[in-house]
XYZ file of C-alpha atoms in Angstrom:
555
model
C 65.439 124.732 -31.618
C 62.491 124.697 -29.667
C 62.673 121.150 -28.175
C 62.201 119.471 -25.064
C 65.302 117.162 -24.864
C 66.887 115.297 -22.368
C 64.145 114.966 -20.210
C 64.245 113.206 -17.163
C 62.311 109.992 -16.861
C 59.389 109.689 -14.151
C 61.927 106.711 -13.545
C 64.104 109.039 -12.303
C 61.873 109.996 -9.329
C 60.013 106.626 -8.555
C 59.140 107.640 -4.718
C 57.810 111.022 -4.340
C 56.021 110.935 -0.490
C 53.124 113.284 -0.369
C 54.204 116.351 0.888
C 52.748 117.720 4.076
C 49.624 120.688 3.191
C 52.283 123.386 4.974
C 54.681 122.689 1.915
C 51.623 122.743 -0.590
C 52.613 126.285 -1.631
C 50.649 128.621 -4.429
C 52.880 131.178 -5.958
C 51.949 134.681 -6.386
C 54.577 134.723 -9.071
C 52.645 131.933 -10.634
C 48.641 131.924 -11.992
C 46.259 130.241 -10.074
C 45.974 127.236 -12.102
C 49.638 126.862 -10.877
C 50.770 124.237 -8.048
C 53.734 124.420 -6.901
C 55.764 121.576 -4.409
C 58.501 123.256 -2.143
C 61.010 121.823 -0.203
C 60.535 119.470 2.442
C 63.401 119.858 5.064
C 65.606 122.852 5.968
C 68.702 122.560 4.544
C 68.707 125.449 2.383
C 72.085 124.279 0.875
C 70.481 121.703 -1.148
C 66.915 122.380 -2.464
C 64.396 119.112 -2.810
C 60.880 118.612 -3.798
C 58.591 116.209 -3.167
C 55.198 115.623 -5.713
C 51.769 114.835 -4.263
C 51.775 111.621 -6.099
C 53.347 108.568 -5.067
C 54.776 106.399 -7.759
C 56.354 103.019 -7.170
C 59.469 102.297 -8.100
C 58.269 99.658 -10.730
C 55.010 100.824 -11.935
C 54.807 102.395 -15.570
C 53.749 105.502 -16.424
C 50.262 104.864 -17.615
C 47.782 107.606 -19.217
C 45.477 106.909 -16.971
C 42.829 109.726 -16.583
C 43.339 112.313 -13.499
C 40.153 112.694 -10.913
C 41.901 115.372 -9.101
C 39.779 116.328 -5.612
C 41.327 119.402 -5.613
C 40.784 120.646 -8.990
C 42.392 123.445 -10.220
C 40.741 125.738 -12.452
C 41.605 125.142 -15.702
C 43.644 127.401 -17.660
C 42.701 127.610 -21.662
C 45.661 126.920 -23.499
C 48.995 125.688 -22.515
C 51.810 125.795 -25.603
C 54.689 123.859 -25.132
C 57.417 124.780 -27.096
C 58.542 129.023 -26.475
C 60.393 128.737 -30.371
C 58.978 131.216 -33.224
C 55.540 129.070 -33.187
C 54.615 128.788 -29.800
C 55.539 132.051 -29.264
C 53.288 133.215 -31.992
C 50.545 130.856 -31.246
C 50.383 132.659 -27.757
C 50.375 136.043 -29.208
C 47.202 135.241 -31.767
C 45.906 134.327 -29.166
C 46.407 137.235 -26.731
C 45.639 139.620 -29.914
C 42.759 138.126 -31.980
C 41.166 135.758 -29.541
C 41.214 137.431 -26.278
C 37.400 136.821 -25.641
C 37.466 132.604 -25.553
C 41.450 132.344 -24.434
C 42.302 135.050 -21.844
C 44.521 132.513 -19.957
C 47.231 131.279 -21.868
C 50.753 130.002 -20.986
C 53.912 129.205 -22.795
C 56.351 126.916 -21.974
C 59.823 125.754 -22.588
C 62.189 123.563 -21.298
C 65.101 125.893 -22.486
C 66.680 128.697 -20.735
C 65.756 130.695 -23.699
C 63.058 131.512 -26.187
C 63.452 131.520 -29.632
C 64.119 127.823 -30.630
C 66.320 127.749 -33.587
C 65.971 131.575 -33.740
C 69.767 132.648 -32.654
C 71.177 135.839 -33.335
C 74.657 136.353 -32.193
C 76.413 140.034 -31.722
C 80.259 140.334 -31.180
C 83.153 142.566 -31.994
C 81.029 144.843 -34.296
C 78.971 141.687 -36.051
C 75.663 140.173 -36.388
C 75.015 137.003 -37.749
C 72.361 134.586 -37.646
C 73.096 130.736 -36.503
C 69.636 129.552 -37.634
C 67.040 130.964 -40.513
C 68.687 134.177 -41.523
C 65.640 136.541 -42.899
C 62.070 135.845 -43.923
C 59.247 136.926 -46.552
C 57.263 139.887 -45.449
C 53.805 138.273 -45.914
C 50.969 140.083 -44.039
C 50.472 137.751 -41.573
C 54.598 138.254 -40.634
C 53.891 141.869 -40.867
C 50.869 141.573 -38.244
C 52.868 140.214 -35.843
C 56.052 142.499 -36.587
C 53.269 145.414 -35.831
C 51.629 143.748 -32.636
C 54.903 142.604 -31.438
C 56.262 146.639 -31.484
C 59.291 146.017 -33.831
C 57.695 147.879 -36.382
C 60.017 150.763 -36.370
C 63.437 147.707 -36.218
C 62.401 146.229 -39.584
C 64.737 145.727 -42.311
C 63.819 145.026 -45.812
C 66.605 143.622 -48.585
C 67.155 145.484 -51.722
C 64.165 143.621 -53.735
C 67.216 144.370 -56.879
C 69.606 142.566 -55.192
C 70.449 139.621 -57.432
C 70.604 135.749 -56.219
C 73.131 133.163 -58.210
C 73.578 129.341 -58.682
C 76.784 127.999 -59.217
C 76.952 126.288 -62.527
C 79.719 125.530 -64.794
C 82.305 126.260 -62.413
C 80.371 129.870 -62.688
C 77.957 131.895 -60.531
C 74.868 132.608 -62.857
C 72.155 135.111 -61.700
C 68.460 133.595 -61.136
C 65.556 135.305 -62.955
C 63.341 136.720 -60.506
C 60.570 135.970 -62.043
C 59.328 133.399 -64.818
C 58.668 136.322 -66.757
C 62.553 137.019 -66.505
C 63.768 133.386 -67.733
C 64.354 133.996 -71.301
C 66.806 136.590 -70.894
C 69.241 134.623 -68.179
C 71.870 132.194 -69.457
C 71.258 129.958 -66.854
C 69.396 127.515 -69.328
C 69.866 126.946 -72.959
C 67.622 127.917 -75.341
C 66.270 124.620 -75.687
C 65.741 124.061 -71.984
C 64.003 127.301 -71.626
C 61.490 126.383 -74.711
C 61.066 122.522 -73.286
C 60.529 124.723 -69.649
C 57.321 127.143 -71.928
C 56.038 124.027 -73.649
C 55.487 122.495 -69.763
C 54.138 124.992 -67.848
C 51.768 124.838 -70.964
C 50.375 121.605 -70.307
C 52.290 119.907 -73.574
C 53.892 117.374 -71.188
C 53.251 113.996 -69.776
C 50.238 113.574 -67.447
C 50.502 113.472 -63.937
C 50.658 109.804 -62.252
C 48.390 108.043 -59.827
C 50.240 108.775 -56.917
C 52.155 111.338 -55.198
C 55.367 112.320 -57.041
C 58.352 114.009 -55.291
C 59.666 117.339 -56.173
C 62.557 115.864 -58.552
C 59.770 113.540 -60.274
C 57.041 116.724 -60.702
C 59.462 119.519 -62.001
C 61.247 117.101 -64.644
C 57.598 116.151 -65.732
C 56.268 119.398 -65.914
C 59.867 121.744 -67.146
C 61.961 119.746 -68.128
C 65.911 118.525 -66.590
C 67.321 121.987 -66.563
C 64.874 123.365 -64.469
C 65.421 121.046 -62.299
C 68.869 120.444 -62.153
C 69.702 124.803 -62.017
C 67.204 125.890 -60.369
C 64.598 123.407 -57.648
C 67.662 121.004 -57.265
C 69.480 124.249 -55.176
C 66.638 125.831 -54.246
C 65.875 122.744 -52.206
C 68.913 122.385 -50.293
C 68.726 125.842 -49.494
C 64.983 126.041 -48.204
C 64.883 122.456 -46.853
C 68.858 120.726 -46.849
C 66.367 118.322 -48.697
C 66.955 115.233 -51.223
C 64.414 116.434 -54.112
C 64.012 112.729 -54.947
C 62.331 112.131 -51.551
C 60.703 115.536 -50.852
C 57.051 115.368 -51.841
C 55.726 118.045 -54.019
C 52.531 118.003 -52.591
C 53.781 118.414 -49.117
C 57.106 120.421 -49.300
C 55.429 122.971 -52.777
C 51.904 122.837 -52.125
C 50.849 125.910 -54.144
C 52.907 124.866 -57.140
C 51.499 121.614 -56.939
C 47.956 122.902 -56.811
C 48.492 124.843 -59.875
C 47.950 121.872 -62.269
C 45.618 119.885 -60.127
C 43.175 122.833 -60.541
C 44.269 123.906 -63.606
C 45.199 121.153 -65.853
C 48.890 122.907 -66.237
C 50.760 125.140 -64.327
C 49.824 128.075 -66.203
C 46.467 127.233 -66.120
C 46.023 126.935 -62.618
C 47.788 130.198 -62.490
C 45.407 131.770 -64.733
C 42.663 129.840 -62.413
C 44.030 131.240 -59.371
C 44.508 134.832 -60.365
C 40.612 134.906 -61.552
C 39.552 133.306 -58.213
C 41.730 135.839 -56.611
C 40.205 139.504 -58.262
C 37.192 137.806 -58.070
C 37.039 137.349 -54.286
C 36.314 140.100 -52.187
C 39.190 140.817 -49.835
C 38.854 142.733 -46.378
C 40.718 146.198 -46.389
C 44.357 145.776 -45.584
C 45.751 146.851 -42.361
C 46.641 150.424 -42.218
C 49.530 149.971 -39.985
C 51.304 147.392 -41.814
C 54.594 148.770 -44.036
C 54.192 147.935 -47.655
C 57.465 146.042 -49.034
C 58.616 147.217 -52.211
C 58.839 144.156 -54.349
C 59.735 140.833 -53.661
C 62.212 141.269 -50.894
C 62.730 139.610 -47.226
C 62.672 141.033 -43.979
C 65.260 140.640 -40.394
C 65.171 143.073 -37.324
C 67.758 145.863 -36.427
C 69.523 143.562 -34.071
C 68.503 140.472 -35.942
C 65.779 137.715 -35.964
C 66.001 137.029 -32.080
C 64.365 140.280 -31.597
C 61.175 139.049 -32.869
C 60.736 135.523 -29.866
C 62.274 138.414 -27.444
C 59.954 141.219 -28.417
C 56.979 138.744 -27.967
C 57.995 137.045 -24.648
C 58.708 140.209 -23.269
C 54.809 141.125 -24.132
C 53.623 138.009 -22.452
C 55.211 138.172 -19.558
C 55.214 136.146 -16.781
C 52.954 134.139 -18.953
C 56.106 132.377 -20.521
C 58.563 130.095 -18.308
C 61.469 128.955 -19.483
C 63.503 126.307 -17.894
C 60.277 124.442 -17.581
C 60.888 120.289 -18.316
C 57.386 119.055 -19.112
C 57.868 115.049 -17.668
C 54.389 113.655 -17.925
C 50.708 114.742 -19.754
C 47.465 113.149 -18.264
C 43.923 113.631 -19.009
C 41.665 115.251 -16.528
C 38.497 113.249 -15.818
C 35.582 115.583 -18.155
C 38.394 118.603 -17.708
C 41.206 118.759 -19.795
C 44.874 117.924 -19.233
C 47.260 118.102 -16.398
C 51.141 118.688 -17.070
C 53.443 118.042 -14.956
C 56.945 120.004 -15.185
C 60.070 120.258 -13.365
C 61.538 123.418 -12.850
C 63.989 125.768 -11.556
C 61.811 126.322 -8.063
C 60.697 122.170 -7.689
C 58.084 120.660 -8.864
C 54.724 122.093 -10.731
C 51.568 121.011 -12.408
C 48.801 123.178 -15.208
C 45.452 121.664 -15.690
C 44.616 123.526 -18.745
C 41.869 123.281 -21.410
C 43.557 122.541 -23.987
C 47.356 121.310 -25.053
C 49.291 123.119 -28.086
C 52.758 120.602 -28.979
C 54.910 122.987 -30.782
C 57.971 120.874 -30.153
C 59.916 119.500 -32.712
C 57.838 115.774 -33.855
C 60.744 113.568 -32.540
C 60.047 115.179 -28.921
C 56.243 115.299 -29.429
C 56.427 111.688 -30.095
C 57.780 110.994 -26.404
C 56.004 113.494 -24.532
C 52.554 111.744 -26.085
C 53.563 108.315 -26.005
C 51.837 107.487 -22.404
C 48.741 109.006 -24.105
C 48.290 107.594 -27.471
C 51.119 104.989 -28.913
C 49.961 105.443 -32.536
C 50.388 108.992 -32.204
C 54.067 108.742 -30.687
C 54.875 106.004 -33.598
C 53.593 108.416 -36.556
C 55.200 111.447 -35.133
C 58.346 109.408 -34.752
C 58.725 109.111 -38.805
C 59.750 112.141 -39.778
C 63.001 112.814 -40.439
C 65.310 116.077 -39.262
C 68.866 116.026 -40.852
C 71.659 117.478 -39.739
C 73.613 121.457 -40.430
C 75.458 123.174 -40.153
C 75.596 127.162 -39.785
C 79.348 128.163 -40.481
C 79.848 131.904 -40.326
C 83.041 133.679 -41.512
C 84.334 137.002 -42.484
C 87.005 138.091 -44.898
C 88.380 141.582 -46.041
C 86.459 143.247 -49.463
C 89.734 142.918 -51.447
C 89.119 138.850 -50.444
C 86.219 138.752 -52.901
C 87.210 138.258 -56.461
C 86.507 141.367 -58.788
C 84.352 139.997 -61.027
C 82.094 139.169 -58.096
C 82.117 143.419 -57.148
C 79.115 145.513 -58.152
C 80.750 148.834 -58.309
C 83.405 147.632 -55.993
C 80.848 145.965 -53.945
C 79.784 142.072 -53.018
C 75.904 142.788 -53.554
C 73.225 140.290 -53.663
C 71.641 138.393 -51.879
C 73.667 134.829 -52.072
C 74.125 132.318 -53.936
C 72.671 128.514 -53.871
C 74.725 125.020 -55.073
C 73.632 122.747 -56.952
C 74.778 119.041 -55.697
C 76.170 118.122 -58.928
C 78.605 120.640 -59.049
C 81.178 119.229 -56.720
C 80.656 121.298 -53.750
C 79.911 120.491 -50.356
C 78.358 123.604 -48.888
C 74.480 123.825 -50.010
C 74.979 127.650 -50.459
C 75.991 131.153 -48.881
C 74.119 134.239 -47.808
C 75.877 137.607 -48.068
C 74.522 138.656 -44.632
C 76.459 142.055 -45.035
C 74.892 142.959 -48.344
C 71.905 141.404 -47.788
C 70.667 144.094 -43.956
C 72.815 147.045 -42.830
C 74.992 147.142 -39.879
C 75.835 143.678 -40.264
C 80.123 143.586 -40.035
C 82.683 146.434 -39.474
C 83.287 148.640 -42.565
C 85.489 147.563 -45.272
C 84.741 143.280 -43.747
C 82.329 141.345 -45.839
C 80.256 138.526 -43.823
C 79.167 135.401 -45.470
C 76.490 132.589 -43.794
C 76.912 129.339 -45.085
C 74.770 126.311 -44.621
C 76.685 122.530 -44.698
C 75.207 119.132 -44.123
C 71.269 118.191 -45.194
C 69.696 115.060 -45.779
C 72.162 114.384 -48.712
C 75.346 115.345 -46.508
C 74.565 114.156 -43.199
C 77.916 112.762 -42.498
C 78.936 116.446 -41.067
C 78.231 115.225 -37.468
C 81.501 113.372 -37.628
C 83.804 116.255 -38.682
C 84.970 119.176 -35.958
C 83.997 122.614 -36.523
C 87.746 123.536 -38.198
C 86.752 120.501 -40.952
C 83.593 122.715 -41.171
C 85.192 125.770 -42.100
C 88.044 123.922 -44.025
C 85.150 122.701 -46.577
C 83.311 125.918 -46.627
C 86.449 127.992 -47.199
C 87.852 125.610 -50.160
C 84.405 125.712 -51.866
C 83.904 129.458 -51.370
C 87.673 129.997 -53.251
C 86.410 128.110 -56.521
C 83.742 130.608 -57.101
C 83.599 133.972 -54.707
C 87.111 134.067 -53.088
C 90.381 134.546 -54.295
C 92.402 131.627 -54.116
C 95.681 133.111 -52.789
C 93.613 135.366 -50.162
C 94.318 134.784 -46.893
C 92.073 132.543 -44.666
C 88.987 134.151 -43.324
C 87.988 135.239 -39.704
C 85.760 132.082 -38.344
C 83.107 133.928 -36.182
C 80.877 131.083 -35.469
C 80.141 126.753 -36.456
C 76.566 126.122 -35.030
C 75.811 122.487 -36.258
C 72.084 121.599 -35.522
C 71.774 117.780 -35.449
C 68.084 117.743 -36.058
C 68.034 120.682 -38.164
C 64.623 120.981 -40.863
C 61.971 118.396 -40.835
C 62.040 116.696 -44.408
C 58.352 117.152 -46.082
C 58.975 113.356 -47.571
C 56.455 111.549 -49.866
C 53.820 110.289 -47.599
C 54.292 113.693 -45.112
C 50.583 114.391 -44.957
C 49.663 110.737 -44.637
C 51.711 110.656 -41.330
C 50.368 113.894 -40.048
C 46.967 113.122 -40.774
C 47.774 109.584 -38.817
C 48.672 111.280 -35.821
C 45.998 113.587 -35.705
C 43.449 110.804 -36.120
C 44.887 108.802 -33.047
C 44.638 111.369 -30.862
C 41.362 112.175 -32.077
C 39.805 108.435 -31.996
C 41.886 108.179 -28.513
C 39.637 110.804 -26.529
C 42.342 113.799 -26.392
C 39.937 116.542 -27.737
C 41.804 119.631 -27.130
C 45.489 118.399 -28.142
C 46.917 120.608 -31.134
C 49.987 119.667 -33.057
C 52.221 122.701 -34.132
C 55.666 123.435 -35.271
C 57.527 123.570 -38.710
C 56.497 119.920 -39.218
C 53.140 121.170 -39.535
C 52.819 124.635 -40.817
C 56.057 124.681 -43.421
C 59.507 125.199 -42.771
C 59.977 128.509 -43.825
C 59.566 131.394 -40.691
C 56.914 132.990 -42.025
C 54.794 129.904 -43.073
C 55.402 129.014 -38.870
C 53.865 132.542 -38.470
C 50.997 132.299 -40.652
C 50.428 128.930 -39.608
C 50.362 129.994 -35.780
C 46.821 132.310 -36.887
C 45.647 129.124 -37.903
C 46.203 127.302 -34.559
C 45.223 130.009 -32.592
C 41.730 130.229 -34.288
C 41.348 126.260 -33.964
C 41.952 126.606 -30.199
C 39.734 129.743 -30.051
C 36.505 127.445 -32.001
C 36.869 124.857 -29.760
C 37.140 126.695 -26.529
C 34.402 128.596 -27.558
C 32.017 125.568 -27.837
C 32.160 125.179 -24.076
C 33.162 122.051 -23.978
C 35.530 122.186 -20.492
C 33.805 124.780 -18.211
């Protein structure tokens, strides 16, 4: 994940004596709105920096405004945070806003980009740690094409069938509404109670915001929700459907019968606004997906953070601890960082947090407290990423599509007495995946209903993941699969929770009513949790930073 950590405290380095000008050092490695603080004696065995700034050793860290003498000129954007959004932030940026932001820089306290991108490769496999594929949108495509990893797309077999487990069975999904009558999922009588809904023959909406569990059984009835959203939202958000709002977490469902007075209506609504409108000609050099499919990389999703930082340049730096934020006097911001080579400062136009909320919350706290104590609300649960492989003649037959596991996975519903939220047939799903004849299975454990997985060890992990997968997919008397990787993230995917929006909206206000023009919020919390929504999202950001810079207000 793309967070900031374990930072030190200022606390940590209370007396800093000015440095003499001779170690006052500018970097040709670095840009110009880089300074630099280099050693101060000349033992080369042990390496120590000294900041400009003297702090005593019991005086806060305020948020004080900065009258730097020796300004700096002023970058225009600095993104902390080098995971899928920053990253992506930078390169809208560099692609479609040039003109207003030709000095941008990206950085992260990691030794890595990526954030909670993490593809590992070993002994012929591939597998994914964190989010395993993503919808090819056009926005994703865009930056697929700008990022060069046009010709390493993959696309899944749009055929390829998803399940639910249900009944002790795995039932295939319809893939689209249009599909639900013929799919024994549902009874008859759920399926009609589902038509009447969508309809508009069904209660009326509330005065106030309902959560996902509350909207679907209002609007479709308990079988929808109980075979279908119920494990749909564990395996998008490791979410409690009671506490996820619809508003926040399924926007463009939820829209549907605000504007339309039903869900179909707001369809019908939407698809007339939609031919009506006049749409700019599509991209030439984008691939067109056949059907509703999702996308990974050759090598996996890590090529896409790589593929981008390796574009950038020296403009990203990694192993970069941002420590303190201050507000330049009439100028901007100036960010203070420790890294690998000592101490540095950017004084920079403008600020873009892509950092996970919890670590936003800290880094902003000496700026605006209101801010810090909003972003501090939302919630991150815990998973787990438990990747195994087994032999072909592991997987029971009835689960073979002409002798093969095919599909794309399969999702559990919590009331169906398993612990693992649900399992991704990485080896069906994108070629070149696991050795021939080995079948390799991702499967997410933990989520905000399950979050008691940070007290068991990784073998307890696969212990629970192998027992459920033998009730449904595996034989029972086949012999225990290879355990390539347990990744357990302990802040995993930011819960879109009744009240999301308020909270975001509260943050953004503070800083706004505080003085800190300039200061973006990014990140999953923000855009969506889904990769592409981070992607699509990041045009978004990157043309907010591009109006404001181009109203001149920090020459």
């Amino acid at each position: 994940m793309s967070s900031l950590t374990n930072l030190p405290s200022l606390n940590h380095y209370r007396t800093w004596p000015s440095p003499p000008i001779s170690h006052r050092t500018r970097s040709s490695q670095n840009p110009n709105h880089l300074t630099t603080y280099g050693p101060t004696n000349n033992n080369h065995n042990r390496r120590t920096t000294t900041f400009r700034c003297s702090i005593a050793n019991d005086t806060p860290i305020s948020p004080s405004i900065t009258n730097d003498s020796n300004s700096q000129p002023l970058l225009d954007c600095v993104i902390i945070g080098a995971g899928i959004s920053g990253l992506c932030i930078a390169q809208a940026l560099a692609t479609k806003h040039a003109d207003v932001s030709p000095d941008v820089v990206v950085t992260e306290a990691r030794d890595r980009v990526g954030g909670n991108i993490s593809t590992v490769e070993r002994d012929g496999y591939l597998w994914e740690e964190g989010p395993n594929s993503f919808q090819p949108s056009d926005p994703m495509l865009t930056m697929v094409v700008d990022s060069g990893l046009k010709d390493d797309l993959v696309l899944g077999d749009p055929t390829a069938p998803r399940f639910v487990l249900w009944g002790g069975g795995l039932k295939p999904v319809p893939s689209s509404p249009a599909d639900l009558p013929f799919f024994d999922l549902m009874s008859f009588t759920g399926k009609l109670r589902a038509g009447f809904g969508a309809l508009g023959i069904r209660p009326p909406p509330p005065d106030r915001e309902e959560s996902v569990e509350e909207f679907v059984r209002r609007n479709l009835g308990d079988e929808v929700f109980e075979r279908l959203i119920e494990p749909f939202c564990s395996g998008v958000y490791a979410g409690d459907p009671s506490k996820l709002s619809m508003k926040a977490a399924f926007g463009k469902v939820w829209k549907l019968e605000k504007n339309g007075g039903s869900i179909i209506g707001g369809a019908i609504k939407a698809i007339q606004a939609k031919n009506k409108s006049t749409k700019p000609p599509r991209d030439p050099r984008l691939p067109t997906p056949k059907g509703q499919t999702v996308g990974s990389f050759r090598k996996g999703q890590a090529m896409l953070p790589n593929a981008i930082s390796k574009r950038l340049g020296s403009r990203v730096k990694v192993s970069w601890k941002l420590i303190n934020i201050s507000k330049l006097e009439n100028r901007g911001y100036n960010l203070t960082y420790e890294t690998p080579n000592g101490f540095a400062s950017l004084q920079t136009k403008t600020v873009v947090m892509t950092v996970p909320s919890y670590v936003a919350s800290d880094l902003l706290r000496p700026l605006s407290s209101e801010a810090a104590e909003a972003l501090s609300k939302f919630y991150y649960p815990p998973v787990a990423a438990v990747s195994v492989s087994l032999s072909k003649e592991a997987i029971r037959a009835d689960r073979l599509i002409d002798g093969q596991l095919k599909g794309f996975g399969q999702l559990h519903p919590r009331s169906q007495g398993v612990e693992t939220l649900g399992t991704i047939y990485s080896s069906s799903l994108f070629p070149n995946r696991a050795p021939p004849g080995r079948v390799l299975l991702l499967n997410y454990i933990g989520g905000a209903t399950n979050p008691g997985i940070l007290s068991k060890t990784e073998s307890e992990l696969v212990e629970a993941v192998d027992r459920d997968l033998r009730k449904m997919l595996i034989n029972p008397r086949a012999g225990e699969p290879l355990t390539l990787g347990v990744k357990v993230w302990p802040r995993a995917i930011p819960q879109f929770l009744i009240g999301h929006f308020d909270i975001l909206d509260a943050a953004k206000f503070a800083l706004s009513e505080g003085g800190y023009r300039g200061m973006f919020l990014g990140g999953n919390y923000v855009s969506g949790v889904a990769l592409g929504r981070c992607v699509e999202s990041a045009y978004d950001v990157a043309a907010n930073v591009s109006t404001f810079l181009s109203r001149g207000v920090y020459k």
